[in-house]
Coordinates of C-alpha atoms in Angstrom, one line a residue:
M1 CA 0.2 0.0 -0.1
T2 CA 1.4 3.4 -0.6
S3 CA 1.5 6.2 1.9
E4 CA -0.6 8.6 -0.1
P5 CA -3.9 9.7 1.8
F6 CA -6.8 8.3 0.7
A7 CA -9.6 10.2 -1.3
R8 CA -13.3 10.2 -0.2
R9 CA -14.2 8.0 -2.9
D10 CA -11.5 5.5 -2.4
W11 CA -12.4 5.2 1.5
M12 CA -16.0 5.0 0.7
G13 CA -15.4 2.0 -1.5
L14 CA -13.0 0.3 0.9
I15 CA -15.4 0.6 3.7
A16 CA -18.2 -0.6 1.8
R17 CA -16.3 -3.7 0.7
A18 CA -15.1 -4.5 3.8
P19 CA -16.9 -7.2 6.1
L20 CA -18.5 -6.0 9.0
A21 CA -16.2 -8.4 11.2
L22 CA -13.3 -6.3 10.1
L23 CA -14.7 -2.9 10.4
D24 CA -15.5 -4.0 14.4
A25 CA -12.3 -5.3 14.5
H26 CA -10.4 -1.9 13.7
W27 CA -13.5 0.2 15.0
P28 CA -12.4 3.3 17.0
D29 CA -12.5 2.9 21.1
D30 CA -14.7 6.0 21.6
P31 CA -17.3 6.5 18.6
P32 CA -18.4 10.1 18.5
A33 CA -21.9 11.5 19.5
F34 CA -23.8 12.1 16.2
V35 CA -27.6 12.7 14.9
W36 CA -29.3 10.8 12.2
L37 CA -29.9 12.4 9.0
R38 CA -31.1 9.1 7.5
A39 CA -31.5 6.1 9.9
P40 CA -30.4 2.7 8.2
E41 CA -32.9 1.9 5.4
M42 CA -32.9 -1.1 3.3
G43 CA -34.0 -1.0 -0.4
A44 CA -32.8 -2.2 -4.0
M45 CA -30.6 -0.8 -6.6
M46 CA -30.6 -1.8 -10.5
V47 CA -27.3 -3.0 -11.5
Q48 CA -26.3 -2.3 -15.0
G49 CA -23.7 -4.6 -17.2
R50 CA -22.2 -4.0 -20.4
A51 CA -21.7 -6.7 -23.4
G52 CA -17.9 -7.1 -23.5
A53 CA -17.6 -4.1 -21.0
V54 CA -18.0 -1.7 -24.1
G55 CA -21.4 -2.3 -25.4
A56 CA -24.6 -0.7 -24.8
A57 CA -25.9 -1.0 -21.2
F58 CA -28.3 -3.6 -20.2
N59 CA -30.3 -4.0 -16.9
L60 CA -28.6 -7.0 -15.3
G61 CA -30.6 -7.2 -12.1
E62 CA -31.5 -5.7 -8.7
V63 CA -29.2 -5.9 -5.6
T64 CA -30.0 -5.1 -1.9
V65 CA -28.4 -2.2 -0.4
T66 CA -28.5 -0.4 3.1
R67 CA -27.9 3.5 3.1
A68 CA -27.4 5.7 6.0
S69 CA -26.4 9.4 6.9
V70 CA -25.1 10.9 10.0
R71 CA -24.1 14.3 11.3
L72 CA -21.4 14.8 14.0
E73 CA -21.5 17.4 16.9
C74 CA -19.2 19.5 14.9
G75 CA -21.5 19.6 11.9
T76 CA -19.4 17.1 9.3
V77 CA -22.0 15.1 7.4
G78 CA -21.1 11.3 6.7
H79 CA -23.0 9.0 4.3
A80 CA -23.0 5.1 3.5
L81 CA -24.6 3.0 0.9
V82 CA -23.5 -0.8 1.4
Q83 CA -24.4 -4.0 -0.2
G84 CA -26.9 -6.2 1.7
R85 CA -29.1 -5.9 4.8
S86 CA -26.8 -4.3 7.3
P87 CA -28.0 -1.5 9.2
R88 CA -24.8 -1.7 11.7
K89 CA -22.6 -1.7 8.7
A90 CA -24.3 1.3 7.3
E91 CA -24.2 3.0 10.4
R92 CA -20.3 2.5 10.7
A93 CA -19.9 3.3 7.4
A94 CA -21.3 6.6 7.8
L95 CA -19.6 7.4 10.9
L96 CA -16.4 6.5 9.4
D97 CA -17.0 8.7 6.5
A98 CA -18.0 11.8 8.6
L99 CA -14.9 11.0 11.0
L100 CA -12.5 10.8 8.1
Q101 CA -13.5 14.3 6.9
T102 CA -12.3 15.9 10.4
G103 CA -9.0 16.6 11.8
A104 CA -9.0 13.0 13.1
G105 CA -9.0 11.6 9.7
A106 CA -5.3 11.0 8.9
G107 CA -5.3 8.9 12.1
L108 CA -8.1 7.1 11.1
Q109 CA -6.6 6.3 7.8
A110 CA -3.6 4.8 9.4
R111 CA -5.7 2.9 12.0
V112 CA -8.7 1.6 10.0
L113 CA -8.2 2.3 6.3
A114 CA -4.5 0.8 6.1
P115 CA -5.6 -2.6 7.8
L116 CA -8.7 -2.9 5.2
Q117 CA -6.6 -2.1 2.4
N118 CA -4.0 -4.6 3.5
A119 CA -6.8 -7.3 3.9
E120 CA -8.4 -6.4 0.5
T121 CA -5.0 -6.7 -1.2
Q122 CA -4.3 -10.1 0.6
Q123 CA -7.6 -11.5 -0.4
A124 CA -7.1 -10.6 -4.0
E125 CA -3.8 -12.2 -3.9
G126 CA -5.2 -15.2 -2.7
R127 CA -7.8 -15.5 -5.3
A128 CA -5.2 -15.1 -7.9
R129 CA -2.9 -17.8 -6.5
R130 CA -5.9 -20.3 -6.4
A131 CA -6.7 -19.0 -10.1
A132 CA -3.3 -19.5 -11.2
A133 CA -3.0 -23.1 -9.7
T134 CA -5.7 -24.4 -12.2
K135 CA -3.9 -22.6 -15.4
V136 CA -3.6 -24.9 -18.2
D137 CA -0.9 -24.1 -20.8
F138 CA -2.0 -25.7 -24.3
F139 CA 0.4 -26.3 -27.2
T140 CA -0.3 -27.6 -30.5
L141 CA 2.1 -30.1 -32.2
V142 CA 2.3 -29.8 -36.0
R143 CA 2.5 -33.0 -38.0
G144 CA 4.3 -33.2 -41.2
E145 CA 7.0 -30.8 -42.3
A146 CA 8.9 -29.0 -39.7

């Protein structure tokens, strides 16, 4: 992982993809007081796909999501949209989004986001190793003249 700070888009994606157990493991010891702007609510979103990643967009299907929005006492607002039905994960993601925008953001990036990034990288490397183990190299023998 690089030592560059995360952009908001990056940390929101990283938090949304992280398993709840991993978020819980790195959760700040003293979560701040907040006010709900939008309490966690579940719904569905349409997912679109593209044929060959470049063709015309088509509706692939729906996915269940949970969203939430919070405001800290300092006025900072945090939002979350996570896949699945997890009000707790949406709450934690919205709080982290708000906290990362405050002065405590740099410390949280090192304490929370860096471990999430490392876990995601290790998981991707593990998938790549398992896929590489199944790779088959094909070759063709030519009959006749060489």
